[in-house]
mmCIF file with all atom_site columns, C-alpha atoms in Angstrom:
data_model
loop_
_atom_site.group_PDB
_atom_site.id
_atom_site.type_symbol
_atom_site.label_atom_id
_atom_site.label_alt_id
_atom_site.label_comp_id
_atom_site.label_asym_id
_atom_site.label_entity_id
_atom_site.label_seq_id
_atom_site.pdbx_PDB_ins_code
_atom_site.Cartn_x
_atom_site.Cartn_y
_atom_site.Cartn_z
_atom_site.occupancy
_atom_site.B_iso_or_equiv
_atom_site.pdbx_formal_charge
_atom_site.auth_seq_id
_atom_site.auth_comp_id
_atom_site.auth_asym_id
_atom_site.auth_atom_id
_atom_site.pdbx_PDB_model_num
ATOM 1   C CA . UNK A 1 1   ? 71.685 77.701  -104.696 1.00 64.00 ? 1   UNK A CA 1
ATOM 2   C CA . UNK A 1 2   ? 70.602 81.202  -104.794 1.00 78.00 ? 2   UNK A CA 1
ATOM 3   C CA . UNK A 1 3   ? 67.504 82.288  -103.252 1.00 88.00 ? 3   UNK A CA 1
ATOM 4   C CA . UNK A 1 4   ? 65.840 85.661  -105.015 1.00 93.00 ? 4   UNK A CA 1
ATOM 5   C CA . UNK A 1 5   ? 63.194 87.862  -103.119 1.00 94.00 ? 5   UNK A CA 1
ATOM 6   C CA . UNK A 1 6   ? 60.816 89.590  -105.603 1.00 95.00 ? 6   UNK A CA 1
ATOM 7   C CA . UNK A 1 7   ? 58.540 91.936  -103.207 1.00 94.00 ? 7   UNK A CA 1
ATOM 8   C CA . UNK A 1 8   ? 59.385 95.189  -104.706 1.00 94.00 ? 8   UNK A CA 1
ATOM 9   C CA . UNK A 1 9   ? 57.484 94.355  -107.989 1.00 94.00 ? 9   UNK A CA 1
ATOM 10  C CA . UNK A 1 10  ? 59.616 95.313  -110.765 1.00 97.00 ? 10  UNK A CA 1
ATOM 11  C CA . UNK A 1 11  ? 59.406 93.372  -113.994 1.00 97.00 ? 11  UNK A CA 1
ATOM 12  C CA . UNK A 1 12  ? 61.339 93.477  -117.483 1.00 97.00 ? 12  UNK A CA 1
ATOM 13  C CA . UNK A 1 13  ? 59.340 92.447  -120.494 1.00 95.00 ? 13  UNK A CA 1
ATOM 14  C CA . UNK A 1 14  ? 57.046 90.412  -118.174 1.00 95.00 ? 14  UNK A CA 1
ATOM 15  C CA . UNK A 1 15  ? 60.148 88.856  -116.351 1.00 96.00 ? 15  UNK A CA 1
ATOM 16  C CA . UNK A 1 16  ? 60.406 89.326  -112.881 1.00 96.00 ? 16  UNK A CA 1
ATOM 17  C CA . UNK A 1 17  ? 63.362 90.919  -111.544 1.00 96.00 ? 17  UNK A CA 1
ATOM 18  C CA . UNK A 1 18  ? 64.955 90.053  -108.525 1.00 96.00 ? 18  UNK A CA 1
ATOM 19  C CA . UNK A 1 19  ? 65.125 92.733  -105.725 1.00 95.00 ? 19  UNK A CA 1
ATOM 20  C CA . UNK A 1 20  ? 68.272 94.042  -106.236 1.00 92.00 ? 20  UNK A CA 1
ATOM 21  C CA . UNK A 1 21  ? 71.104 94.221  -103.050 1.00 88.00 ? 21  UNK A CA 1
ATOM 22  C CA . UNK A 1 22  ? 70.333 97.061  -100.503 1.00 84.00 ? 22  UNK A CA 1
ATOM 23  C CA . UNK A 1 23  ? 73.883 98.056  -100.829 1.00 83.00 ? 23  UNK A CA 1
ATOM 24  C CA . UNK A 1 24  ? 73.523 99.753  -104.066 1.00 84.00 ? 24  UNK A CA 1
ATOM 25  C CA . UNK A 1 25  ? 72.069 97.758  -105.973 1.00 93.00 ? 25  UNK A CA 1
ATOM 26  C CA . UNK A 1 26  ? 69.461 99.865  -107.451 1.00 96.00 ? 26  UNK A CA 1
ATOM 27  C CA . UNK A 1 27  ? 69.343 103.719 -108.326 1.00 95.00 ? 27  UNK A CA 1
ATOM 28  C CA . UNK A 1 28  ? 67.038 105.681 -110.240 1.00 96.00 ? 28  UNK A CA 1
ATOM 29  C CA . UNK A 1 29  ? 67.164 109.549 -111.612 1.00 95.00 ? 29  UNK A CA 1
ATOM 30  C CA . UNK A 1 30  ? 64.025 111.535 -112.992 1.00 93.00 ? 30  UNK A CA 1
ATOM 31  C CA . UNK A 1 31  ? 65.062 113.797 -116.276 1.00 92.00 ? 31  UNK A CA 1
ATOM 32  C CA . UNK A 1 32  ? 63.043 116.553 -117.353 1.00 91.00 ? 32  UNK A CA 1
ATOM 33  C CA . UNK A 1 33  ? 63.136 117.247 -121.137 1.00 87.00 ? 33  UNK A CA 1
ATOM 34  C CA . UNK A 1 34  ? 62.536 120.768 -122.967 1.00 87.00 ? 34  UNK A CA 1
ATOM 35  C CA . UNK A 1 35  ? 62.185 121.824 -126.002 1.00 86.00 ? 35  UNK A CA 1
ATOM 36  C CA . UNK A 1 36  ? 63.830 124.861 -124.913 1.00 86.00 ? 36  UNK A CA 1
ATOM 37  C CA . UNK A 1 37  ? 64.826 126.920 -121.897 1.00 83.00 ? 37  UNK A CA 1
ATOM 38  C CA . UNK A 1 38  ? 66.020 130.785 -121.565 1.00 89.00 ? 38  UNK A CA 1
ATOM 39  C CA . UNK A 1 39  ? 66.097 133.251 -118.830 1.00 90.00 ? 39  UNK A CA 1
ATOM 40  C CA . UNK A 1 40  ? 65.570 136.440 -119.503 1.00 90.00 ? 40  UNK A CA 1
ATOM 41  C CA . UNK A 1 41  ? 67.208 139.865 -118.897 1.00 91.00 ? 41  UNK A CA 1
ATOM 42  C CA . UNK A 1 42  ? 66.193 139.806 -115.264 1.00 92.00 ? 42  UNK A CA 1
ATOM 43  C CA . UNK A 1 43  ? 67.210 136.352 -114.732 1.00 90.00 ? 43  UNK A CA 1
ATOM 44  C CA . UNK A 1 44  ? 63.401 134.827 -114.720 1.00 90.00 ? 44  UNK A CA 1
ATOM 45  C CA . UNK A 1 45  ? 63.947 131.208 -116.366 1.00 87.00 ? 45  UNK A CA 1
ATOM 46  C CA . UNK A 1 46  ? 61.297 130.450 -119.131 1.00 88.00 ? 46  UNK A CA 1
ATOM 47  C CA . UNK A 1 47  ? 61.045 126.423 -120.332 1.00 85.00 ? 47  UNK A CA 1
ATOM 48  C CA . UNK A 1 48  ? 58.922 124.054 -122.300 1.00 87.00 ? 48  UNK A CA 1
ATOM 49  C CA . UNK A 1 49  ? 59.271 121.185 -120.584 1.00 85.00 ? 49  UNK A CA 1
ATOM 50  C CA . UNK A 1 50  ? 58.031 118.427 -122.806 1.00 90.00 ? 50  UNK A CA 1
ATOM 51  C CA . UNK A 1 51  ? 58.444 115.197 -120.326 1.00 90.00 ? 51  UNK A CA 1
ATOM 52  C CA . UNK A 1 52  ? 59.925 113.773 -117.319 1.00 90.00 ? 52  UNK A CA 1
ATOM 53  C CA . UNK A 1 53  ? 61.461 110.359 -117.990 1.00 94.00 ? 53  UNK A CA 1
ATOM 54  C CA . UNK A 1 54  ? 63.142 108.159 -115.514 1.00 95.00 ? 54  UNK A CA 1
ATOM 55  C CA . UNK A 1 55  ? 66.591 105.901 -115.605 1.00 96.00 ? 55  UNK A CA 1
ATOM 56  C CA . UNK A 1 56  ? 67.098 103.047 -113.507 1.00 97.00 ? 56  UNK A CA 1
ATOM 57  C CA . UNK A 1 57  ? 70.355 101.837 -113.059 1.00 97.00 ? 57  UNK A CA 1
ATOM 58  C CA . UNK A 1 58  ? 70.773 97.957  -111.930 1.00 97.00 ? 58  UNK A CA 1
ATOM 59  C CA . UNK A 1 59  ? 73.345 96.403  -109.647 1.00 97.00 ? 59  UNK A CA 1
ATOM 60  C CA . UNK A 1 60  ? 73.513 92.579  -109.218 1.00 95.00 ? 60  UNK A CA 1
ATOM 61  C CA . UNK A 1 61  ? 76.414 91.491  -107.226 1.00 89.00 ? 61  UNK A CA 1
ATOM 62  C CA . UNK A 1 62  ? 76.107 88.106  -107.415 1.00 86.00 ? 62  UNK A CA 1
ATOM 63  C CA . UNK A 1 63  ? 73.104 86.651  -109.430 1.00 91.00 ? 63  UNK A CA 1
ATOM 64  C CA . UNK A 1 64  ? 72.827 83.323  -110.907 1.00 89.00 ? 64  UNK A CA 1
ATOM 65  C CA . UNK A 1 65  ? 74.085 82.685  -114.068 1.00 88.00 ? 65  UNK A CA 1
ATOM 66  C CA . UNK A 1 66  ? 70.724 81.089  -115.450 1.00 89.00 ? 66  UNK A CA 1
ATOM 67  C CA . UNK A 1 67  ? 68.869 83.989  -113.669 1.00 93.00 ? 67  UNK A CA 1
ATOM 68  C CA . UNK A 1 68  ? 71.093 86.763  -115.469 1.00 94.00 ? 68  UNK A CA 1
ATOM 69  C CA . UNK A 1 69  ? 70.689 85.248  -118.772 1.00 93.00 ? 69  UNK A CA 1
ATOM 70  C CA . UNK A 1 70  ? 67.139 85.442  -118.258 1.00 95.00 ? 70  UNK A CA 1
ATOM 71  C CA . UNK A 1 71  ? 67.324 88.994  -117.511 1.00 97.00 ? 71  UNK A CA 1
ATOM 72  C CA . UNK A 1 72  ? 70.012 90.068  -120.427 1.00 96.00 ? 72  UNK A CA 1
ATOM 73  C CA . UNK A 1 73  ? 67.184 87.848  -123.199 1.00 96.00 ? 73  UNK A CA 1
ATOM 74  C CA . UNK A 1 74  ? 64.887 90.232  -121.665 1.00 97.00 ? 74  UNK A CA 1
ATOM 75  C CA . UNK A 1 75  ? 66.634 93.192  -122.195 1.00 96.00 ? 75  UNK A CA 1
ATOM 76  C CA . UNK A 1 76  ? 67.163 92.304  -125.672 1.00 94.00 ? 76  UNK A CA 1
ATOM 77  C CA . UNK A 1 77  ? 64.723 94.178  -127.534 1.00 95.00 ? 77  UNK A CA 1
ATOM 78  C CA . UNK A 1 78  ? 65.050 97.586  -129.421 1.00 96.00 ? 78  UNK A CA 1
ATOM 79  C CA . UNK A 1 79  ? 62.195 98.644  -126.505 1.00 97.00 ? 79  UNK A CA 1
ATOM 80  C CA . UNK A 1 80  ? 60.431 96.713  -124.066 1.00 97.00 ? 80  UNK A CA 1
ATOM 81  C CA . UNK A 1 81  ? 57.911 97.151  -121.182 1.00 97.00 ? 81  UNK A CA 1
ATOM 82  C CA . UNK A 1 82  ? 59.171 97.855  -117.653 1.00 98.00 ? 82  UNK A CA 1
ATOM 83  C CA . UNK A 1 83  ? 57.946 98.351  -114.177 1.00 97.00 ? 83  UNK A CA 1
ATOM 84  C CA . UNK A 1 84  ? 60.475 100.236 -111.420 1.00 97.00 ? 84  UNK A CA 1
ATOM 85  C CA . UNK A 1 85  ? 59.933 101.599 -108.200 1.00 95.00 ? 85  UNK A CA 1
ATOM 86  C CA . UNK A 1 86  ? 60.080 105.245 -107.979 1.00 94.00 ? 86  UNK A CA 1
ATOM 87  C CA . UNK A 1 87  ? 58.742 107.314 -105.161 1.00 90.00 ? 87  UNK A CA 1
ATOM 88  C CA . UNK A 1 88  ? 55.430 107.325 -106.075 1.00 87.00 ? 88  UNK A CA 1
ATOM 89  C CA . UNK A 1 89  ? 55.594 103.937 -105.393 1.00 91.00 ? 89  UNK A CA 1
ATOM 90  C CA . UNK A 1 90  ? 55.659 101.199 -108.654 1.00 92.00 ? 90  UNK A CA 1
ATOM 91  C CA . UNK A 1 91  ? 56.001 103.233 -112.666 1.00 94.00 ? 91  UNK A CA 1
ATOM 92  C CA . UNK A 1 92  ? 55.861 101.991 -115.516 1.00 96.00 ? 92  UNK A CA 1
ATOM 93  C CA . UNK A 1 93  ? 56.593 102.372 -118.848 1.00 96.00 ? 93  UNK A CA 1
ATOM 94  C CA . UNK A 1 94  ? 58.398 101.975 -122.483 1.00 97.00 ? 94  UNK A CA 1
ATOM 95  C CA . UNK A 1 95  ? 62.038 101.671 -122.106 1.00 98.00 ? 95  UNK A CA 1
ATOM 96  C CA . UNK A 1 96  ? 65.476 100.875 -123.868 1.00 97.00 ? 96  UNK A CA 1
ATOM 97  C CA . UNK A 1 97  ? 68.846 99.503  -122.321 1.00 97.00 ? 97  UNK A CA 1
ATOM 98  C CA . UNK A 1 98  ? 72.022 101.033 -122.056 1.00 95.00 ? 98  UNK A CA 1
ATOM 99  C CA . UNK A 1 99  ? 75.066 98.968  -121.387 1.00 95.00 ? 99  UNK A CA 1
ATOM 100 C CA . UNK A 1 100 ? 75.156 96.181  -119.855 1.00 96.00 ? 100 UNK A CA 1
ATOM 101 C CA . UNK A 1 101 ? 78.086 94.217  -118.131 1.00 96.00 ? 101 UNK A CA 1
ATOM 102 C CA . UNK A 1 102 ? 78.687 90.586  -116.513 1.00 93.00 ? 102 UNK A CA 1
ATOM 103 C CA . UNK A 1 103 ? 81.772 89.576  -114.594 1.00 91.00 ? 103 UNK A CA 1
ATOM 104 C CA . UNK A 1 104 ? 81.071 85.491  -114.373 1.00 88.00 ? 104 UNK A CA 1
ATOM 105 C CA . UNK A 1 105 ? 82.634 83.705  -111.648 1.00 84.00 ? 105 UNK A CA 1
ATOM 106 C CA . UNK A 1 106 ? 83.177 80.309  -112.003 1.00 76.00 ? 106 UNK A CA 1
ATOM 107 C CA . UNK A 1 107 ? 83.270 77.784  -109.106 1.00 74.00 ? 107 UNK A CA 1
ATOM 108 C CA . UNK A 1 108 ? 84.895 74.727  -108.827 1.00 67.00 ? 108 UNK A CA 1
ATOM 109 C CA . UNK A 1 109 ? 82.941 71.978  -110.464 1.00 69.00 ? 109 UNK A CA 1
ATOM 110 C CA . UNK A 1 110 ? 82.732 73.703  -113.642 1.00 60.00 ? 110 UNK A CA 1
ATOM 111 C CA . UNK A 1 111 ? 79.343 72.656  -114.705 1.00 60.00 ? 111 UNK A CA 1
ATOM 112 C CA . UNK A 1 112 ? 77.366 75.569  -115.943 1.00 56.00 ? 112 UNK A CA 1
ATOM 113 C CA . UNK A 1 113 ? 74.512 75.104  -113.473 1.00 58.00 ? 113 UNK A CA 1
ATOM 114 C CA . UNK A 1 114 ? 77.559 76.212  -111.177 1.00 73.00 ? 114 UNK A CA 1
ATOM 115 C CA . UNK A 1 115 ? 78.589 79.995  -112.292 1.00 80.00 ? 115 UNK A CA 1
ATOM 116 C CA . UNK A 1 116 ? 77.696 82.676  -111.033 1.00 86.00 ? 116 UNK A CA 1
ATOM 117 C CA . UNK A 1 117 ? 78.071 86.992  -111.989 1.00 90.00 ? 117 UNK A CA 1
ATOM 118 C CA . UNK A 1 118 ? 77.770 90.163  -111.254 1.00 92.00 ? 118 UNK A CA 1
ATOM 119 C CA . UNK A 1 119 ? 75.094 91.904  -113.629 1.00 95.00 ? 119 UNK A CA 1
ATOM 120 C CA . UNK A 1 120 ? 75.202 96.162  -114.166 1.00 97.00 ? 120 UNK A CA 1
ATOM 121 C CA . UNK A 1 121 ? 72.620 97.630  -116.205 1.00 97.00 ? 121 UNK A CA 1
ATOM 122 C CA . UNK A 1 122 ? 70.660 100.409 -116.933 1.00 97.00 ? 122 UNK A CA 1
ATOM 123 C CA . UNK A 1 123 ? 67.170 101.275 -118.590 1.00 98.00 ? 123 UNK A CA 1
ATOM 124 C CA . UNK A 1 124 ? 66.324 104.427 -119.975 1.00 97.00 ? 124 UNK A CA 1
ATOM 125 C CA . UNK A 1 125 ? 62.698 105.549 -120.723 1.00 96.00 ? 125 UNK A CA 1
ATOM 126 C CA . UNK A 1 126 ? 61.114 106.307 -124.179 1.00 94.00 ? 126 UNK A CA 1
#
């Protein structure tokens, strides 16, 4: 059986998320949007920035298969609540989901209560 560690806080739609691998296993970027940005004649840049969002990427190398499905039902709607460590310490926020993948890996029983996967997503703020 699998055992999951959940100190660093992050939750999906109220479900908590495992702490991911520290191999990889999580990564997040901060965006700035503008409305628009121009530099003038003498090179001075001049921007409305509008926001700063933030995309986590998730990396699950092997998570159990009940745990994942969990996570994916989670992930399900159009937009859902989120909390992510950033470096401010926990944010969160309104989100959507990008792609997700799975890679199941069955072992040798066969019962369902027996596979296991890799899970890849990422979550993009509103």
């Amino acid at each position: 059986m699998l055992e999951y560690h959940y100190t660093l806080g992050m939750t999906i739609n109220g479900v908590a998320l495992p702490d991911p691998p520290y191999d990889g296993g999580y990564s997040f970027s901060v965006a700035d949007l503008d409305i628009s940005a121009e530099r003038d004649t003498t090179g001075k840049l001049h921007r409305d920035r509008v926001a700063t969002k933030i995309n986590a990427q998730f990396n699950y190398n092997l998570i159990g298969w009940d745990k994942a499905r969990e996570i994916l039902a989670a992930l399900g709607d159009a937009e859902f609540s989120a909390t992510i460590l950033t470096f401010d310490g926990t944010h969160s926020g309104t989100y959507y989901c990008g792609d997700r993948s799975c890679a199941p890996i069955w072992l040798p029983d066969g019962t369902k209560s027996k596979w296991i996967t890799s899970l890849k997503f990422n979550i993009i703020e509103y």
